[in-house]
Coordinates of C-alpha atoms (C1' of nucleotides) in Angstrom, one line a residue:
Chain B
M105 CA -66.1 27.7 -29.7
L106 CA -66.3 28.5 -33.5
V107 CA -64.6 31.7 -34.6
D108 CA -65.7 33.0 -37.9
T109 CA -63.1 35.4 -39.0
G110 CA -65.0 36.2 -42.2
S111 CA -64.5 39.9 -42.7
C112 CA -67.1 40.9 -45.4
G113 CA -66.5 44.3 -46.6
R114 CA -62.8 44.5 -45.8
I115 CA -62.0 44.5 -49.4
P116 CA -65.2 45.5 -50.9
H117 CA -65.6 43.9 -54.2
A118 CA -63.5 40.7 -54.0
C119 CA -65.2 39.5 -50.9
H120 CA -68.1 37.3 -50.6
H121 CA -69.1 36.0 -47.4
G122 CA -65.9 36.3 -45.7
R123 CA -63.7 34.0 -47.9
S124 CA -60.3 34.6 -48.7
E125 CA -59.3 37.9 -50.5
N126 CA -57.9 36.2 -53.6
G127 CA -60.4 33.4 -53.8
C128 CA -60.2 29.8 -54.6
A129 CA -58.2 30.3 -57.7
D130 CA -55.0 30.8 -55.6
C131 CA -56.0 28.7 -52.7
K132 CA -52.8 27.1 -51.3
V133 CA -54.5 23.6 -51.0
R134 CA -56.5 23.8 -54.2
L135 CA -54.5 21.2 -56.2
I136 CA -54.3 18.7 -53.3
S137 CA -58.0 19.1 -52.1
V138 CA -61.3 17.9 -53.6
C139 CA -61.4 21.3 -55.4
S140 CA -58.7 19.9 -57.9
V141 CA -61.3 18.4 -59.9
L142 CA -63.2 21.5 -60.4
E143 CA -63.1 23.9 -63.5
L144 CA -62.7 27.7 -62.9
D145 CA -66.3 28.5 -63.2
E146 CA -67.2 25.6 -60.9
L147 CA -64.7 26.9 -58.5
E148 CA -66.4 30.3 -58.5
E149 CA -69.7 28.6 -57.8
L150 CA -68.3 26.9 -54.8
E151 CA -66.5 30.0 -53.8
A152 CA -69.7 31.8 -53.3
L153 CA -70.8 29.3 -50.8
S154 CA -67.6 29.3 -48.8
H155 CA -66.5 31.0 -45.6
H156 CA -63.0 31.0 -44.1
L157 CA -62.8 29.9 -40.5
T158 CA -59.9 29.9 -38.3
L159 CA -59.2 28.3 -34.9
D160 CA -56.8 28.7 -32.1
K161 CA -54.9 25.7 -30.6
G162 CA -57.5 23.7 -28.6
Q163 CA -60.5 24.8 -30.2
A164 CA -63.1 22.3 -31.3
L165 CA -64.2 22.6 -35.0
F166 CA -67.1 20.1 -34.4
G167 CA -68.0 17.3 -31.8
Q168 CA -68.8 13.9 -32.2
D169 CA -72.5 12.8 -32.9
E170 CA -73.1 16.5 -33.4
P171 CA -75.4 17.4 -36.4
A172 CA -73.1 18.1 -39.4
G173 CA -74.1 21.7 -40.3
F174 CA -71.0 22.2 -42.1
V175 CA -68.0 20.5 -44.0
F176 CA -64.7 21.8 -44.4
N177 CA -61.4 21.9 -46.3
V178 CA -58.5 22.2 -44.2
I179 CA -56.1 24.8 -45.6
E180 CA -53.6 25.4 -42.9
G181 CA -52.5 23.7 -39.6
A182 CA -53.6 20.2 -38.2
L183 CA -56.4 18.8 -36.4
R184 CA -57.0 15.8 -34.1
L185 CA -60.0 13.6 -35.0
T186 CA -61.2 11.6 -31.8
R187 CA -63.9 9.2 -30.8
L188 CA -64.9 8.6 -27.2
L189 CA -65.9 5.4 -25.4
P190 CA -68.8 5.7 -23.1
D191 CA -66.3 5.4 -19.9
G192 CA -64.3 8.0 -21.1
R193 CA -61.4 6.3 -22.9
R194 CA -60.5 8.2 -26.1
H195 CA -59.2 7.1 -29.3
V196 CA -57.8 9.3 -31.8
M197 CA -58.8 8.2 -35.2
G198 CA -56.5 10.3 -37.2
F199 CA -55.1 13.8 -37.9
A200 CA -56.4 16.1 -40.6
L201 CA -53.8 18.2 -42.4
P202 CA -53.9 20.7 -45.1
G203 CA -55.9 19.5 -48.1
D204 CA -58.0 17.2 -46.2
F205 CA -61.6 17.4 -46.4
L206 CA -63.7 16.9 -43.2
G207 CA -67.3 15.5 -43.6
L208 CA -66.4 13.5 -46.8
A209 CA -69.2 11.2 -46.4
L210 CA -71.8 14.1 -46.3
Q211 CA -73.4 12.4 -43.3
E212 CA -76.0 14.0 -41.0
R213 CA -73.7 13.6 -37.9
H214 CA -70.2 13.9 -37.6
S215 CA -68.7 10.4 -36.3
V216 CA -65.8 12.1 -34.7
S217 CA -64.9 15.4 -33.0
A218 CA -62.3 17.6 -34.4
E219 CA -60.0 19.8 -32.4
A220 CA -57.1 22.2 -33.6
L221 CA -53.7 21.1 -32.5
G222 CA -52.5 24.6 -33.3
P223 CA -53.6 27.6 -35.3
V224 CA -55.9 26.2 -38.1
K225 CA -57.4 27.8 -41.1
T226 CA -60.4 26.1 -42.9
C227 CA -62.8 26.6 -45.6
R228 CA -66.3 26.1 -44.5
F229 CA -69.4 25.3 -46.4
A230 CA -72.9 24.6 -45.1
R231 CA -73.4 20.9 -45.8
Q232 CA -76.6 21.3 -47.4
D233 CA -75.3 23.7 -49.9
F234 CA -72.3 21.7 -50.6
A235 CA -74.5 18.5 -51.0
A236 CA -76.6 20.5 -53.4
V237 CA -73.7 21.4 -55.5
V238 CA -72.5 17.9 -55.4
E239 CA -75.9 16.6 -56.8
T240 CA -75.3 18.8 -60.0
K241 CA -71.7 17.7 -60.3
P242 CA -71.2 13.9 -60.5
H243 CA -67.4 14.3 -61.0
L244 CA -67.3 16.1 -57.7
L245 CA -69.1 13.2 -56.0
R246 CA -66.9 10.8 -57.7
S247 CA -63.9 12.8 -56.4
L248 CA -65.3 12.6 -52.8
H249 CA -66.0 8.9 -53.4
E250 CA -62.6 8.2 -54.4
R251 CA -61.4 10.0 -51.2
A252 CA -63.6 8.0 -49.2
G253 CA -62.1 4.8 -50.8
H254 CA -58.6 6.3 -49.8
E255 CA -59.8 6.8 -46.4
L256 CA -61.0 3.3 -46.0
N257 CA -57.7 2.0 -47.2
L258 CA -56.0 4.2 -44.4
A259 CA -58.5 2.7 -42.0
Q260 CA -57.6 -0.8 -42.9
E261 CA -54.0 0.0 -42.5
Q262 CA -54.6 1.5 -39.2
M263 CA -56.7 -1.6 -38.1
L264 CA -53.7 -4.0 -39.1
L265 CA -51.5 -1.6 -37.1
L266 CA -53.8 -1.6 -34.1
G267 CA -54.3 -5.3 -34.0
R268 CA -51.1 -6.8 -35.2
R269 CA -48.1 -4.8 -34.4
T270 CA -45.8 -4.1 -31.5
A271 CA -45.3 -0.8 -29.8
E272 CA -42.1 -0.1 -31.6
E273 CA -43.5 -1.1 -35.0
K274 CA -46.5 1.3 -34.3
V275 CA -44.5 4.2 -33.5
A276 CA -41.9 3.5 -36.5
T277 CA -44.9 3.2 -38.8
F278 CA -46.6 6.4 -37.4
L279 CA -43.5 8.5 -37.9
L280 CA -43.2 7.1 -41.5
S281 CA -46.7 7.7 -42.5
L282 CA -46.6 11.2 -41.2
R283 CA -43.5 12.0 -43.2
A284 CA -45.4 10.4 -46.4
R285 CA -48.4 12.7 -45.8
Y286 CA -46.1 15.7 -45.5
A287 CA -44.3 14.6 -48.7
R288 CA -47.5 14.3 -50.7
A289 CA -48.5 17.7 -49.7
G290 CA -45.1 19.0 -51.0
H291 CA -43.3 19.2 -47.7
S292 CA -40.6 16.6 -48.2
S293 CA -38.0 16.4 -45.5
V294 CA -36.4 13.8 -43.1
T295 CA -37.4 16.3 -40.2
V296 CA -40.9 15.5 -39.4
E297 CA -43.0 18.1 -37.4
L298 CA -45.1 16.5 -34.7
P299 CA -48.0 19.0 -34.3
M300 CA -49.7 16.6 -31.8
G301 CA -48.5 15.7 -28.1
R302 CA -47.4 12.4 -26.9
Q303 CA -50.8 11.6 -25.5
D304 CA -52.4 12.1 -28.8
M305 CA -49.9 9.7 -30.5
A306 CA -50.6 7.1 -27.7
D307 CA -54.3 7.5 -28.1
H308 CA -53.9 7.0 -32.0
L309 CA -51.7 4.0 -31.7
G310 CA -53.5 2.2 -29.0
L311 CA -50.7 2.7 -26.4
T312 CA -50.0 4.8 -23.3
I313 CA -48.1 8.0 -23.1
E314 CA -45.2 6.3 -21.3
T315 CA -44.9 3.5 -23.9
V316 CA -44.8 6.1 -26.8
S317 CA -42.4 8.1 -24.8
R318 CA -40.1 5.1 -24.2
M319 CA -40.3 3.8 -27.8
L320 CA -39.3 7.3 -28.9
S321 CA -36.3 7.4 -26.5
R322 CA -35.3 4.0 -27.7
L323 CA -35.2 4.7 -31.3
D324 CA -33.4 7.8 -30.4
R325 CA -30.8 6.1 -28.4
A326 CA -30.5 3.6 -31.3
H327 CA -29.7 6.6 -33.6
A328 CA -32.7 5.7 -35.7
I329 CA -34.2 9.0 -35.0
L330 CA -33.3 12.3 -33.5
L331 CA -35.8 13.9 -31.1
V332 CA -36.0 17.6 -31.7
P333 CA -38.4 20.1 -30.2
G334 CA -41.7 19.9 -31.8
G335 CA -40.7 17.0 -34.0
V336 CA -38.4 14.2 -35.0
R337 CA -35.7 13.9 -37.6
L338 CA -35.6 10.5 -39.2
L339 CA -32.0 9.3 -39.3
D340 CA -32.0 5.9 -40.4
L341 CA -34.9 5.5 -42.8
P342 CA -34.1 1.8 -43.8
R343 CA -34.2 0.7 -40.3
L344 CA -37.4 2.3 -39.6
E345 CA -39.0 0.9 -42.8
A346 CA -37.6 -2.5 -41.7
M347 CA -39.4 -2.0 -38.4
A348 CA -42.6 -0.7 -40.0
A349 CA -42.6 -3.6 -42.4
G350 CA -43.0 -5.9 -39.5
Chain U
M72 CA -60.1 -20.4 -58.4
L73 CA -63.2 -18.5 -59.4
V74 CA -66.1 -21.0 -60.3
D75 CA -68.7 -19.4 -62.6
T76 CA -71.7 -21.4 -62.4
G77 CA -73.5 -19.3 -64.9
S78 CA -75.8 -21.7 -66.9
C79 CA -76.9 -19.8 -70.0
G80 CA -79.4 -21.7 -71.9
R81 CA -80.6 -23.7 -69.1
I82 CA -84.0 -21.8 -69.1
P83 CA -83.8 -20.3 -72.5
H84 CA -85.5 -17.1 -72.6
A85 CA -85.1 -15.8 -69.0
C86 CA -81.3 -16.1 -68.8
H87 CA -78.9 -13.6 -69.8
H88 CA -75.2 -14.5 -69.3
G89 CA -75.9 -17.1 -66.6
R90 CA -77.7 -14.9 -64.1
S91 CA -80.5 -16.0 -61.7
E92 CA -83.6 -17.4 -63.5
N93 CA -85.8 -15.1 -62.0
G94 CA -83.8 -12.0 -62.4
C95 CA -83.1 -9.2 -60.0
A96 CA -86.6 -8.5 -59.4
D97 CA -86.9 -11.3 -56.9
C98 CA -83.3 -11.4 -55.7
K99 CA -83.1 -12.2 -52.1
V100 CA -80.9 -9.2 -51.1
R101 CA -82.3 -6.6 -53.4
L102 CA -83.9 -4.6 -50.8
I103 CA -80.9 -4.6 -48.6
S104 CA -78.1 -4.2 -51.3
V105 CA -77.0 -1.2 -53.2
C106 CA -79.7 -2.4 -55.8
S107 CA -82.4 -1.1 -53.5
V108 CA -82.2 2.3 -54.9
L109 CA -82.7 1.4 -58.5
E110 CA -85.9 1.5 -60.4
L111 CA -87.3 -1.6 -62.2
D112 CA -85.9 -0.6 -65.7
E113 CA -82.4 0.3 -64.1
L114 CA -82.4 -3.1 -62.5
E115 CA -82.9 -4.7 -65.8
E116 CA -80.0 -2.7 -67.3
L117 CA -77.8 -4.0 -64.6
E118 CA -79.2 -7.4 -64.7
A119 CA -77.9 -7.7 -68.3
L120 CA -74.3 -7.1 -66.9
S121 CA -74.6 -9.5 -64.1
H122 CA -73.4 -13.1 -63.6
H123 CA -74.0 -15.4 -60.8
L124 CA -70.9 -16.8 -59.3
T125 CA -70.7 -19.4 -56.4
L126 CA -67.8 -20.4 -54.3
D127 CA -67.2 -23.4 -52.0
K128 CA -65.7 -23.1 -48.5
G129 CA -62.3 -21.9 -48.6
Q130 CA -62.2 -20.6 -52.2
A131 CA -61.0 -17.1 -52.9
L132 CA -63.2 -14.6 -54.6
F133 CA -60.3 -12.4 -55.2
G134 CA -56.9 -11.7 -53.7
Q135 CA -55.3 -8.7 -52.1
D136 CA -53.6 -6.1 -54.5
E137 CA -55.1 -8.1 -57.4
P138 CA -56.5 -5.8 -60.1
A139 CA -60.2 -5.4 -59.4
G140 CA -61.7 -6.9 -62.6
F141 CA -65.0 -7.5 -60.9
V142 CA -67.2 -6.2 -58.2
F143 CA -69.8 -8.3 -56.2
N144 CA -73.1 -8.3 -54.4
V145 CA -73.1 -11.1 -51.8
I146 CA -76.3 -13.0 -52.0
E147 CA -75.8 -16.0 -49.7
G148 CA -73.0 -17.1 -47.4
A149 CA -70.2 -15.2 -45.7
L150 CA -66.7 -14.3 -46.6
R151 CA -63.5 -13.3 -44.7
L152 CA -61.8 -10.1 -45.8
T153 CA -58.1 -10.2 -44.8
R154 CA -54.8 -8.3 -45.2
L155 CA -51.6 -9.7 -45.1
L156 CA -48.4 -8.1 -43.4
P157 CA -45.1 -8.7 -45.3
D158 CA -44.0 -11.2 -42.5
G159 CA -47.1 -13.2 -42.9
R160 CA -49.1 -12.0 -39.8
R161 CA -52.7 -11.7 -41.1
H162 CA -55.5 -9.4 -40.2
V163 CA -59.2 -9.9 -40.9
M164 CA -60.6 -6.7 -41.9
G165 CA -64.1 -7.9 -41.5
F166 CA -66.7 -10.4 -42.7
A167 CA -69.0 -9.9 -45.7
L168 CA -72.7 -11.0 -45.4
P169 CA -75.5 -11.3 -47.8
G170 CA -76.4 -7.6 -48.9
D171 CA -72.8 -6.6 -48.8
F172 CA -71.1 -5.1 -51.8
L173 CA -67.4 -5.9 -52.3
G174 CA -65.6 -3.4 -54.4
L175 CA -67.5 -0.4 -53.0
A176 CA -64.8 2.2 -53.8
L177 CA -64.5 1.0 -57.4
Q178 CA -60.8 1.1 -57.0
E179 CA -58.5 -0.4 -59.6
R180 CA -57.1 -2.9 -57.1
H181 CA -58.8 -4.9 -54.2
S182 CA -57.3 -3.7 -50.8
V183 CA -58.0 -7.0 -49.2
S184 CA -58.7 -10.6 -50.1
A185 CA -61.9 -12.3 -49.8
E186 CA -62.4 -16.0 -49.1
A187 CA -65.6 -18.0 -48.6
L188 CA -66.2 -19.3 -45.2
G189 CA -68.8 -21.7 -46.5
P190 CA -70.9 -22.0 -49.8
V191 CA -71.4 -18.5 -51.2
K192 CA -73.5 -17.1 -53.9
T193 CA -72.5 -13.8 -55.4
C194 CA -73.7 -11.5 -58.2
R195 CA -70.8 -10.3 -60.1
F196 CA -70.3 -7.3 -62.6
A197 CA -67.1 -6.3 -64.6
R198 CA -65.9 -3.4 -62.7
Q199 CA -65.7 -1.3 -65.9
D200 CA -69.2 -2.1 -67.0
F201 CA -70.4 -1.4 -63.4
A202 CA -68.5 1.9 -63.2
A203 CA -69.9 3.0 -66.6
V204 CA -73.5 2.4 -65.3
V205 CA -72.7 4.3 -62.3
E206 CA -71.5 7.3 -64.3
T207 CA -75.0 7.6 -65.9
K208 CA -76.8 7.1 -62.4
P209 CA -75.7 9.6 -59.9
H210 CA -78.1 8.3 -57.4
L211 CA -76.3 4.8 -57.6
L212 CA -73.1 6.6 -56.9
R213 CA -74.7 8.4 -54.1
S214 CA -75.8 5.2 -52.6
L215 CA -72.3 3.6 -53.0
H216 CA -71.0 6.7 -51.4
E217 CA -73.4 6.3 -48.5
R218 CA -72.2 2.7 -48.0
A219 CA -68.8 3.8 -48.0
G220 CA -69.6 6.3 -45.4
H221 CA -71.0 3.6 -43.3
E222 CA -68.0 1.4 -43.9
L223 CA -65.9 4.3 -42.6
N224 CA -68.0 4.4 -39.5
L225 CA -67.5 0.7 -39.0
A226 CA -63.8 0.9 -39.5
Q227 CA -63.6 3.7 -36.9
E228 CA -65.5 1.5 -34.5
Q229 CA -63.2 -1.4 -35.2
M230 CA -60.1 0.8 -34.5
L231 CA -61.5 1.9 -31.1
L232 CA -62.1 -1.7 -30.3
L233 CA -58.7 -2.9 -31.4
G234 CA -56.9 0.1 -29.7
R235 CA -58.8 0.6 -26.5
R236 CA -60.6 -2.6 -25.5
T237 CA -59.7 -5.6 -23.4
A238 CA -60.1 -9.0 -24.6
E239 CA -63.3 -9.7 -22.9
E240 CA -64.9 -6.4 -24.3
K241 CA -63.5 -7.4 -27.8
V242 CA -65.4 -10.8 -27.8
A243 CA -68.6 -9.5 -26.2
T244 CA -68.7 -6.4 -28.8
F245 CA -68.1 -8.8 -31.7
L246 CA -70.9 -11.2 -30.8
L247 CA -73.1 -8.3 -30.4
S248 CA -72.4 -6.7 -33.6
L249 CA -72.7 -9.9 -35.4
R250 CA -76.1 -10.2 -33.9
A251 CA -76.9 -6.7 -35.2
R252 CA -75.9 -7.5 -38.7
Y253 CA -77.9 -10.4 -38.9
A254 CA -80.8 -8.7 -37.5
R255 CA -80.5 -5.9 -40.1
A256 CA -80.7 -8.6 -42.8
G257 CA -83.9 -9.9 -41.3
H258 CA -82.3 -12.7 -39.3
S259 CA -83.4 -11.5 -35.7
S260 CA -82.5 -14.2 -33.0
V261 CA -80.4 -14.4 -29.9
T262 CA -78.8 -17.6 -31.5
V263 CA -75.9 -16.2 -33.6
E264 CA -74.3 -18.4 -36.2
L265 CA -70.5 -18.1 -36.4
P266 CA -69.7 -19.0 -39.8
M267 CA -65.9 -18.2 -39.1
G268 CA -63.5 -20.1 -37.1
R269 CA -61.8 -19.2 -33.9
Q270 CA -58.6 -18.2 -35.7
D271 CA -60.5 -15.7 -37.8
M272 CA -62.2 -14.1 -34.9
A273 CA -58.8 -13.8 -33.2
D274 CA -57.4 -12.2 -36.3
H275 CA -60.4 -9.9 -36.6
L276 CA -60.1 -8.7 -33.0
G277 CA -56.3 -8.5 -32.4
L278 CA -56.1 -11.6 -30.1
T279 CA -54.8 -15.0 -30.3
I280 CA -56.8 -18.1 -30.9
E281 CA -56.4 -19.2 -27.4
T282 CA -57.5 -15.9 -25.8
V283 CA -60.7 -16.0 -28.0
S284 CA -61.3 -19.4 -26.9
R285 CA -60.8 -18.6 -23.1
M286 CA -63.0 -15.5 -23.3
L287 CA -65.8 -17.5 -24.9
S288 CA -65.4 -20.1 -22.4
R289 CA -65.5 -17.6 -19.6
L290 CA -68.6 -16.0 -20.9
D291 CA -70.2 -19.6 -21.2
R292 CA -69.3 -20.4 -17.7
A293 CA -70.6 -16.9 -16.4
H294 CA -74.0 -17.9 -18.4
A295 CA -73.6 -14.8 -20.4
I296 CA -73.7 -17.0 -23.6
L297 CA -74.1 -20.6 -24.4
L298 CA -71.5 -22.3 -26.9
V299 CA -73.5 -24.3 -29.4
P300 CA -72.0 -26.2 -32.4
G301 CA -71.5 -23.5 -35.3
G302 CA -72.6 -20.6 -33.2
V303 CA -73.5 -19.0 -29.9
R304 CA -76.7 -18.3 -28.1
L305 CA -76.7 -14.9 -26.3
L306 CA -78.3 -15.5 -23.0
D307 CA -77.7 -12.4 -21.2
L308 CA -77.8 -9.5 -23.5
P309 CA -77.8 -6.5 -20.8
R310 CA -74.5 -8.1 -19.3
L311 CA -73.0 -8.4 -22.8
E312 CA -73.8 -5.0 -23.6
A313 CA -72.5 -3.7 -20.5
M314 CA -69.2 -5.4 -21.3
A315 CA -69.3 -4.0 -24.8
A316 CA -70.0 -0.4 -23.7
G317 CA -66.7 -0.7 -21.7
Chain H
dC372 C1' -61.9 -47.4 -35.8
dG373 C1' -58.6 -44.1 -36.4
dC374 C1' -56.8 -39.8 -38.0
dA375 C1' -56.9 -35.0 -38.7
dA376 C1' -58.4 -30.4 -38.0
dG377 C1' -60.2 -27.3 -34.9
dC378 C1' -61.0 -26.1 -30.3
dT379 C1' -60.2 -26.0 -25.2
dT380 C1' -57.2 -25.8 -21.2
dG381 C1' -53.1 -25.2 -18.5
dA382 C1' -48.3 -23.3 -17.2
dT383 C1' -45.1 -19.8 -18.0
dG384 C1' -43.2 -15.5 -19.4
dC385 C1' -43.0 -11.2 -22.0
dT386 C1' -44.6 -6.8 -23.4
dC387 C1' -46.9 -3.1 -22.2
dG388 C1' -49.9 -0.7 -18.7
dT389 C1' -49.9 1.2 -14.2
dC390 C1' -48.0 3.9 -10.6
dA391 C1' -44.8 7.0 -9.0
dA392 C1' -41.2 10.4 -9.3
dG393 C1' -38.4 13.6 -11.3
dG394 C1' -36.8 16.9 -15.3
dG395 C1' -37.2 20.8 -18.6
dG396 C1' -39.4 24.5 -21.1
dC397 C1' -42.2 28.4 -21.0
dG398 C1' -45.4 31.8 -19.5
dT399 C1' -46.5 34.8 -15.6
dG400 C1' -45.7 37.7 -12.0
dG401 C1' -42.7 39.5 -8.7
Chain T
dC951 C1' -34.3 39.7 -14.9
dC952 C1' -35.0 35.9 -12.3
dA953 C1' -38.3 32.9 -9.6
dC954 C1' -42.2 30.2 -9.5
dG955 C1' -45.5 27.0 -11.1
dC956 C1' -47.7 24.4 -14.6
dC957 C1' -47.7 21.3 -18.1
dC958 C1' -45.7 17.9 -20.9
dC959 C1' -42.4 14.7 -21.2
dT960 C1' -39.2 11.2 -19.5
dT961 C1' -37.7 7.4 -16.7
dG962 C1' -37.8 3.7 -13.4
dA963 C1' -40.0 -0.1 -10.6
dC964 C1' -43.6 -3.3 -10.5
dG965 C1' -47.7 -6.1 -12.0
dA966 C1' -51.4 -7.6 -15.1
dG967 C1' -53.1 -9.1 -19.2
dC968 C1' -52.4 -11.5 -23.0
dA969 C1' -49.1 -14.3 -26.0
dT970 C1' -46.6 -18.2 -26.3
dC971 C1' -45.7 -23.1 -25.6
dA972 C1' -47.6 -27.4 -24.9
dA973 C1' -51.0 -31.1 -24.0
dG974 C1' -55.5 -32.9 -24.4
dC975 C1' -60.1 -33.0 -26.1
dT976 C1' -64.1 -33.2 -29.5
dT977 C1' -65.9 -33.7 -33.9
dG978 C1' -66.3 -35.4 -38.4
dC979 C1' -65.0 -38.1 -42.0
dG980 C1' -62.7 -41.8 -44.6

DNA sequence: CGCAAGCTTGATGCTCGTCAAGGGGCGTGG
DNA sequence: CCACGCCCCTTGACGAGCATCAAGCTTGCG
């Protein structure tokens, strides 16, 4: 299931345990990840513990309730974070994008499962190792805690969304929030890539695939968006924002 | 809005800044609050920064988006944590009970507003003071972080609930989870007090007040629960659990 | 005793879920 | 290169579940 593409020895003296040839210093997501609070020497310390790990579309990074042996920084690609109900109903808690940290809470078990929506690159740490480093670096813990606070905010917004909004509002809000996330990562555009399928959106928004499809079609017919292969172009941001505001 | 009942000087040499006469050492919620990880000397340090604060039913402890001047331990009573949509729709994110900490993320602004559902006693700290103490006590930060992880889990369960469950499942799950929270605080009983009104439950579960009322009536008629003034008696736990499992 | 607030119950309708069928793109194999 | 099949998406018809609208009821309190 897990594919460790670590290639120790491929570039002899720059490589430790399979991590990137150039190291954390020029990691694509360094400035938007938890690592952004670290000094260069701290970065090296962490680098020594890191492995790169890549996944293909559909592969699982970890499963719900599984012991959390590792924690991850997402470098490239997108993952789906899901929870299952005993009867098989599925809910998509969210999507992880580059710069996101999986295992933020450093808990013993993963509360969700994580599956790659396409090719994914991650930076992996043994949880115990990472936790040990955190113990010695309160500012790193502080950074994790701030991110956890941010996650809690997002979770609350999502609850509001799920509990109190109509199908159309849900879809409009989702598109805008995806756009905002890409923007924060430096990818600012009215064309929003949708790495997930309709079923994933539906399971994220508490709708059915048919309803998501219908709402997207409706927004398209109303020229608020334009459906394009693999994504969506947001044509009428004010209107979408008005819908999302509720 | 805020009522500081601090009574400095009432019991001259045991009282600092209006906190409880007997101090943290015999605080009712010490063992279930974040304070449980503190040593006695640390407790005293924190105690010097604390004020007691009581609220009457309906009073607000703080408002959504308000600068978070203070953080709080709930000692007695229950509060409703709400978020508003621009159009006035309301969602109840949750309920705070004794032992809960409000302002866990130590963020600059409160993400929810908190209102007393009945008489409430809290232990209040200036956020800056509290944050300064946290800086010097990594294990306290660690404890806050663990609680944040727990909150995140609860938030995820709530999302699952809101997105994927029927009205009946929502109500059954809510009753059981309240019971579990009281049990953790030492109040184990099949009779569950409901300090919140029907409207609050509805806004928490993404339903209307009428639907909540109907579902409670239905469960009552089915002898799964017994509606009593101010609460509910859970008569048929297995059946409720079967419903909640979904 | 009477009023107000919160709760319950009933009748009706809308939104969204369910069921069903049909397209379109892409990879595989002839 | 085209044909076939598969998967994902879209569209339509219908129905269920819950919201909405509208009364009554209970409880507590002046």
